[in-house]
Amino acid sequence: SLTSSALTGVINSDDVSINTGQVTGRFNTPDVGDNKPVTVTLGASVLSGTKAGNYSVTLTNSPTANITTKAITMTVGISNKVYDGSDVATISSSSVTGVESGDNVNIDGTKISGLFNSADKGDGKAVTVTLATGVLTGTDSTNYTVTVAGSPSANITARPITVTADNKTKGSGAADPTFTYSITSGSLVSRGGQMGSFTGTLARDAGTAAGTYPIRQGDLAIVDGVGGSASNYTLTFVNG
């Protein structure tokens, strides 16, 4: 857009002025750059006033100006996940807003990464999204700078795991065998380089008479990895 204009050579107090609506300019290209040449066109009625007909006008300088990058925003979707001991988030979608019509600008999804605010389970957990250099591609991408829109978030749900007591037998009057168990669904995961584990022991219902006695969970519990909590798991126990 025109920022200023002035006439040189008007005689004394002749009534001559510039009709700025008749002054137009066009950059040599639409791309970002400093001191870009501008071709200025003066319309037929660029001079106004009662003495305008006594003058002809030409441009005396070589106008230049800068075109800076346009700021646009990227909306990023984050996938919910089951607790896996890490804070890594998976990007599910991305789109940009603000690209000029006709410009060739695309997104390289491999340049987008996200981290949850912690590895722990929770709803609406904040995700920090990082846009690496080169996230925008296409012939017009260098004309834009991009930032993440809004505050991306997603859920981490508790990791389900099922433990089943192993069936045991013993003779009348004999001591109870060691009660064991197996993971029959799900799995423990590593956190901070430490694998999740179990603590505690199983226990059977009391009794000495011949018969069948359920083997129950007792005080068996999950120990999460470094900095974690058992609440990041949902433990289901199946009696033996």
mmCIF file of C-alpha atoms in Angstrom:
data_model
loop_
_atom_site.group_PDB
_atom_site.id
_atom_site.type_symbol
_atom_site.label_atom_id
_atom_site.label_comp_id
_atom_site.label_asym_id
_atom_site.label_seq_id
_atom_site.Cartn_x
_atom_site.Cartn_y
_atom_site.Cartn_z
ATOM 1 C CA SER A 1 0.000 0.000 0.000
ATOM 2 C CA LEU A 2 1.050 3.614 -0.624
ATOM 3 C CA THR A 3 2.577 5.217 2.475
ATOM 4 C CA SER A 4 3.558 8.641 1.150
ATOM 5 C CA SER A 5 3.762 10.744 -2.010
ATOM 6 C CA ALA A 6 4.906 14.263 -2.868
ATOM 7 C CA LEU A 7 5.175 16.483 -5.931
ATOM 8 C CA THR A 8 8.239 18.452 -6.974
ATOM 9 C CA GLY A 9 8.157 21.269 -9.542
ATOM 10 C CA VAL A 10 4.701 22.765 -9.033
ATOM 11 C CA ILE A 11 4.886 26.507 -9.716
ATOM 12 C CA ASN A 12 4.184 28.862 -6.816
ATOM 13 C CA SER A 13 0.723 28.315 -5.434
ATOM 14 C CA ASP A 14 -0.803 26.375 -8.336
ATOM 15 C CA ASP A 15 -3.678 24.213 -7.238
ATOM 16 C CA VAL A 16 -2.213 20.766 -7.948
ATOM 17 C CA SER A 17 -2.407 17.719 -5.702
ATOM 18 C CA ILE A 18 -2.087 13.935 -5.878
ATOM 19 C CA ASN A 19 -5.074 11.664 -6.242
ATOM 20 C CA THR A 20 -3.653 8.728 -4.267
ATOM 21 C CA GLY A 21 -6.388 6.455 -5.565
ATOM 22 C CA GLN A 22 -4.651 6.669 -8.930
ATOM 23 C CA VAL A 23 -1.309 5.430 -7.572
ATOM 24 C CA THR A 24 -0.845 1.654 -7.548
ATOM 25 C CA GLY A 25 2.160 -0.546 -6.953
ATOM 26 C CA ARG A 26 3.144 -4.137 -7.578
ATOM 27 C CA PHE A 27 6.099 -6.032 -6.123
ATOM 28 C CA ASN A 28 8.326 -7.897 -8.546
ATOM 29 C CA THR A 29 7.212 -11.168 -6.883
ATOM 30 C CA PRO A 30 4.794 -11.994 -4.055
ATOM 31 C CA ASP A 31 7.489 -13.818 -2.076
ATOM 32 C CA VAL A 32 9.147 -12.780 1.181
ATOM 33 C CA GLY A 33 12.176 -10.513 0.847
ATOM 34 C CA ASP A 34 13.818 -7.240 1.853
ATOM 35 C CA ASN A 35 14.083 -4.125 -0.344
ATOM 36 C CA LYS A 36 12.011 -5.693 -3.083
ATOM 37 C CA PRO A 37 11.511 -3.508 -6.190
ATOM 38 C CA VAL A 38 8.025 -2.105 -6.643
ATOM 39 C CA THR A 39 6.641 -1.063 -10.014
ATOM 40 C CA VAL A 40 4.459 2.002 -9.478
ATOM 41 C CA THR A 41 1.709 2.898 -11.942
ATOM 42 C CA LEU A 42 0.296 6.448 -12.110
ATOM 43 C CA GLY A 43 -3.254 6.556 -13.402
ATOM 44 C CA ALA A 44 -4.509 9.071 -15.963
ATOM 45 C CA SER A 45 -6.104 11.200 -13.241
ATOM 46 C CA VAL A 46 -3.281 10.987 -10.721
ATOM 47 C CA LEU A 47 -3.091 14.812 -10.617
ATOM 48 C CA SER A 48 -6.075 16.758 -9.350
ATOM 49 C CA GLY A 49 -6.820 20.443 -8.744
ATOM 50 C CA THR A 50 -7.696 23.416 -10.946
ATOM 51 C CA LYS A 51 -4.206 23.616 -12.470
ATOM 52 C CA ALA A 52 -3.636 19.874 -12.867
ATOM 53 C CA GLY A 53 -4.063 20.094 -16.645
ATOM 54 C CA ASN A 54 -0.928 22.235 -16.872
ATOM 55 C CA TYR A 55 1.317 19.431 -15.655
ATOM 56 C CA SER A 56 2.513 15.960 -16.546
ATOM 57 C CA VAL A 57 4.069 13.750 -13.897
ATOM 58 C CA THR A 58 6.581 10.929 -13.789
ATOM 59 C CA LEU A 59 8.058 8.884 -10.985
ATOM 60 C CA THR A 60 11.471 10.118 -9.831
ATOM 61 C CA ASN A 61 12.611 7.351 -7.471
ATOM 62 C CA SER A 62 12.829 3.538 -7.467
ATOM 63 C CA PRO A 63 10.490 2.461 -4.689
ATOM 64 C CA THR A 64 11.266 -0.624 -2.638
ATOM 65 C CA ALA A 65 9.700 -2.291 0.386
ATOM 66 C CA ASN A 66 9.854 -5.477 2.408
ATOM 67 C CA ILE A 67 7.537 -8.453 2.397
ATOM 68 C CA THR A 68 7.714 -10.326 5.707
ATOM 69 C CA THR A 69 6.441 -13.808 6.431
ATOM 70 C CA LYS A 70 2.775 -14.217 7.256
ATOM 71 C CA ALA A 71 1.982 -15.795 10.621
ATOM 72 C CA ILE A 72 -0.419 -18.736 10.379
ATOM 73 C CA THR A 73 -1.611 -21.286 12.922
ATOM 74 C CA MET A 74 -1.694 -25.068 12.974
ATOM 75 C CA THR A 75 -4.430 -27.037 14.689
ATOM 76 C CA VAL A 76 -3.082 -30.338 15.997
ATOM 77 C CA GLY A 77 -5.096 -33.350 17.150
ATOM 78 C CA ILE A 78 -3.713 -35.725 19.791
ATOM 79 C CA SER A 79 -4.653 -39.399 20.178
ATOM 80 C CA ASN A 80 -5.839 -40.703 23.527
ATOM 81 C CA LYS A 81 -3.714 -43.600 24.760
ATOM 82 C CA VAL A 82 -3.488 -46.336 27.351
ATOM 83 C CA TYR A 83 -0.792 -45.799 29.977
ATOM 84 C CA ASP A 84 2.543 -47.010 28.585
ATOM 85 C CA GLY A 85 5.071 -45.502 31.004
ATOM 86 C CA SER A 86 6.107 -42.691 28.656
ATOM 87 C CA ASP A 87 5.001 -39.108 28.082
ATOM 88 C CA VAL A 88 5.153 -39.381 24.290
ATOM 89 C CA ALA A 89 1.978 -38.267 22.519
ATOM 90 C CA THR A 90 0.821 -39.410 19.089
ATOM 91 C CA ILE A 91 -0.288 -36.759 16.616
ATOM 92 C CA SER A 92 -3.575 -37.794 15.018
ATOM 93 C CA SER A 93 -4.252 -34.838 12.711
ATOM 94 C CA SER A 94 -2.962 -31.438 11.652
ATOM 95 C CA SER A 95 -4.219 -28.541 9.549
ATOM 96 C CA VAL A 96 -3.209 -24.921 8.967
ATOM 97 C CA THR A 97 -5.333 -21.778 8.906
ATOM 98 C CA GLY A 98 -4.376 -18.534 7.174
ATOM 99 C CA VAL A 99 -2.699 -19.699 3.959
ATOM 100 C CA GLU A 100 -3.457 -17.387 1.052
ATOM 101 C CA SER A 101 -5.698 -18.818 -1.647
ATOM 102 C CA GLY A 102 -3.699 -20.524 -4.376
ATOM 103 C CA ASP A 103 -0.495 -20.850 -2.348
ATOM 104 C CA ASN A 104 1.197 -24.254 -2.322
ATOM 105 C CA VAL A 105 1.705 -24.994 1.382
ATOM 106 C CA ASN A 106 1.591 -28.464 2.927
ATOM 107 C CA ILE A 107 2.444 -30.111 6.260
ATOM 108 C CA ASP A 108 5.197 -32.666 6.876
ATOM 109 C CA GLY A 109 3.673 -34.695 9.695
ATOM 110 C CA THR A 110 7.026 -36.234 10.598
ATOM 111 C CA LYS A 111 8.117 -32.789 11.825
ATOM 112 C CA ILE A 112 5.379 -32.641 14.488
ATOM 113 C CA SER A 113 5.917 -34.194 17.911
ATOM 114 C CA GLY A 114 4.139 -34.031 21.246
ATOM 115 C CA LEU A 115 4.793 -34.715 24.915
ATOM 116 C CA PHE A 116 2.195 -35.070 27.673
ATOM 117 C CA ASN A 117 2.835 -33.020 30.813
ATOM 118 C CA SER A 118 3.473 -36.334 32.585
ATOM 119 C CA ALA A 119 3.294 -40.046 31.821
ATOM 120 C CA ASP A 120 0.549 -40.603 34.419
ATOM 121 C CA LYS A 121 -3.055 -41.374 33.606
ATOM 122 C CA GLY A 122 -5.500 -38.478 33.483
ATOM 123 C CA ASP A 123 -8.178 -36.762 31.434
ATOM 124 C CA GLY A 124 -7.581 -33.640 29.351
ATOM 125 C CA LYS A 125 -3.838 -33.775 29.924
ATOM 126 C CA ALA A 126 -1.896 -30.902 28.380
ATOM 127 C CA VAL A 127 0.360 -31.788 25.462
ATOM 128 C CA THR A 128 3.320 -29.661 24.409
ATOM 129 C CA VAL A 129 3.547 -29.800 20.618
ATOM 130 C CA THR A 130 6.852 -29.059 18.882
ATOM 131 C CA LEU A 131 7.021 -28.021 15.233
ATOM 132 C CA ALA A 132 10.447 -28.805 13.816
ATOM 133 C CA THR A 133 12.153 -26.801 11.082
ATOM 134 C CA GLY A 134 10.674 -27.790 7.743
ATOM 135 C CA VAL A 135 7.201 -28.635 9.077
ATOM 136 C CA LEU A 136 5.755 -26.550 6.246
ATOM 137 C CA THR A 137 6.492 -27.771 2.741
ATOM 138 C CA GLY A 138 5.530 -26.651 -0.731
ATOM 139 C CA THR A 139 6.768 -23.968 -3.093
ATOM 140 C CA ASP A 140 5.227 -21.143 -1.058
ATOM 141 C CA SER A 141 5.998 -22.459 2.431
ATOM 142 C CA THR A 142 8.895 -20.054 3.072
ATOM 143 C CA ASN A 143 6.442 -17.163 2.953
ATOM 144 C CA TYR A 144 4.875 -18.315 6.238
ATOM 145 C CA THR A 145 5.710 -18.855 9.892
ATOM 146 C CA VAL A 146 3.529 -21.246 11.854
ATOM 147 C CA THR A 147 2.618 -21.724 15.509
ATOM 148 C CA VAL A 148 0.337 -24.201 17.269
ATOM 149 C CA ALA A 149 -3.212 -23.009 17.844
ATOM 150 C CA GLY A 150 -4.910 -23.408 21.209
ATOM 151 C CA SER A 151 -3.882 -25.830 23.942
ATOM 152 C CA PRO A 152 -3.749 -29.429 22.659
ATOM 153 C CA SER A 153 -4.745 -32.128 25.137
ATOM 154 C CA ALA A 154 -5.715 -35.785 25.303
ATOM 155 C CA ASN A 155 -6.435 -38.559 27.809
ATOM 156 C CA ILE A 156 -4.205 -41.277 29.226
ATOM 157 C CA THR A 157 -6.291 -44.145 30.590
ATOM 158 C CA ALA A 158 -5.191 -46.717 33.152
ATOM 159 C CA ARG A 159 -3.499 -49.818 31.751
ATOM 160 C CA PRO A 160 -5.641 -52.931 32.315
ATOM 161 C CA ILE A 161 -3.938 -56.088 33.514
ATOM 162 C CA THR A 162 -5.453 -59.379 34.654
ATOM 163 C CA VAL A 163 -3.709 -61.760 37.036
ATOM 164 C CA THR A 164 -4.978 -65.303 37.616
ATOM 165 C CA ALA A 165 -4.004 -67.440 40.589
ATOM 166 C CA ASP A 166 -2.497 -70.816 39.717
ATOM 167 C CA ASN A 167 -4.448 -73.780 41.121
ATOM 168 C CA LYS A 168 -2.625 -75.753 43.812
ATOM 169 C CA THR A 169 -3.137 -78.991 45.719
ATOM 170 C CA LYS A 170 -1.704 -80.347 48.977
ATOM 171 C CA GLY A 171 -2.060 -83.398 51.166
ATOM 172 C CA SER A 172 -4.040 -83.417 54.396
ATOM 173 C CA GLY A 173 -1.978 -81.884 57.185
ATOM 174 C CA ALA A 174 0.749 -80.656 54.822
ATOM 175 C CA ALA A 175 1.914 -77.065 54.745
ATOM 176 C CA ASP A 176 0.415 -74.793 52.119
ATOM 177 C CA PRO A 177 2.389 -74.654 48.890
ATOM 178 C CA THR A 178 3.741 -71.350 47.599
ATOM 179 C CA PHE A 179 0.882 -69.604 45.866
ATOM 180 C CA THR A 180 1.788 -68.396 42.377
ATOM 181 C CA TYR A 181 0.032 -66.484 39.660
ATOM 182 C CA SER A 182 0.239 -65.602 35.993
ATOM 183 C CA ILE A 183 -0.554 -62.512 33.941
ATOM 184 C CA THR A 184 -3.372 -63.699 31.697
ATOM 185 C CA SER A 185 -4.224 -60.388 30.020
ATOM 186 C CA GLY A 186 -2.311 -57.162 29.510
ATOM 187 C CA SER A 187 1.254 -56.465 30.550
ATOM 188 C CA LEU A 188 3.463 -54.392 32.804
ATOM 189 C CA VAL A 189 5.495 -51.599 31.189
ATOM 190 C CA SER A 190 8.777 -49.865 31.863
ATOM 191 C CA ARG A 191 8.939 -46.342 33.258
ATOM 192 C CA GLY A 192 12.137 -44.403 33.722
ATOM 193 C CA GLY A 193 14.137 -47.514 32.856
ATOM 194 C CA GLN A 194 12.465 -49.570 35.587
ATOM 195 C CA MET A 195 10.005 -52.318 34.701
ATOM 196 C CA GLY A 196 6.740 -52.475 36.587
ATOM 197 C CA SER A 197 6.485 -55.372 39.017
ATOM 198 C CA PHE A 198 4.323 -56.988 41.686
ATOM 199 C CA THR A 199 4.628 -56.934 45.439
ATOM 200 C CA GLY A 200 2.786 -58.919 48.105
ATOM 201 C CA THR A 201 1.495 -62.475 48.294
ATOM 202 C CA LEU A 202 -1.667 -64.398 47.611
ATOM 203 C CA ALA A 203 -3.748 -65.952 50.370
ATOM 204 C CA ARG A 204 -6.300 -68.771 50.544
ATOM 205 C CA ASP A 205 -9.451 -68.965 52.576
ATOM 206 C CA ALA A 206 -8.843 -70.436 56.021
ATOM 207 C CA GLY A 207 -9.601 -74.083 56.741
ATOM 208 C CA THR A 208 -7.991 -77.500 57.431
ATOM 209 C CA ALA A 209 -10.700 -79.925 56.418
ATOM 210 C CA ALA A 210 -10.470 -81.635 53.040
ATOM 211 C CA GLY A 211 -12.058 -79.462 50.372
ATOM 212 C CA THR A 212 -11.554 -76.664 47.878
ATOM 213 C CA TYR A 213 -10.405 -73.292 49.141
ATOM 214 C CA PRO A 214 -10.263 -70.206 46.862
ATOM 215 C CA ILE A 215 -6.831 -68.633 46.416
ATOM 216 C CA ARG A 216 -7.391 -64.901 46.595
ATOM 217 C CA GLN A 217 -5.433 -61.737 45.823
ATOM 218 C CA GLY A 218 -4.224 -61.200 49.368
ATOM 219 C CA ASP A 219 -2.029 -58.104 49.381
ATOM 220 C CA LEU A 220 -0.745 -58.543 45.830
ATOM 221 C CA ALA A 221 -0.314 -55.117 44.203
ATOM 222 C CA ILE A 222 1.464 -53.485 41.300
ATOM 223 C CA VAL A 223 4.612 -51.417 41.711
ATOM 224 C CA ASP A 224 5.030 -48.916 38.884
ATOM 225 C CA GLY A 225 8.375 -47.799 37.493
ATOM 226 C CA VAL A 226 10.380 -44.722 38.528
ATOM 227 C CA GLY A 227 8.103 -41.906 39.694
ATOM 228 C CA GLY A 228 4.962 -43.826 38.840
ATOM 229 C CA SER A 229 1.941 -45.033 40.773
ATOM 230 C CA ALA A 230 -0.050 -48.263 40.926
ATOM 231 C CA SER A 231 -3.091 -46.166 40.020
ATOM 232 C CA ASN A 232 -1.757 -46.081 36.453
ATOM 233 C CA TYR A 233 -2.946 -49.693 36.208
ATOM 234 C CA THR A 234 -6.316 -51.335 36.640
ATOM 235 C CA LEU A 235 -5.626 -54.731 38.233
ATOM 236 C CA THR A 236 -8.204 -57.495 37.873
ATOM 237 C CA PHE A 237 -7.589 -60.637 39.909
ATOM 238 C CA VAL A 238 -9.068 -64.047 39.099
ATOM 239 C CA ASN A 239 -9.172 -66.456 42.056
ATOM 240 C CA GLY A 240 -7.600 -69.877 41.839
#
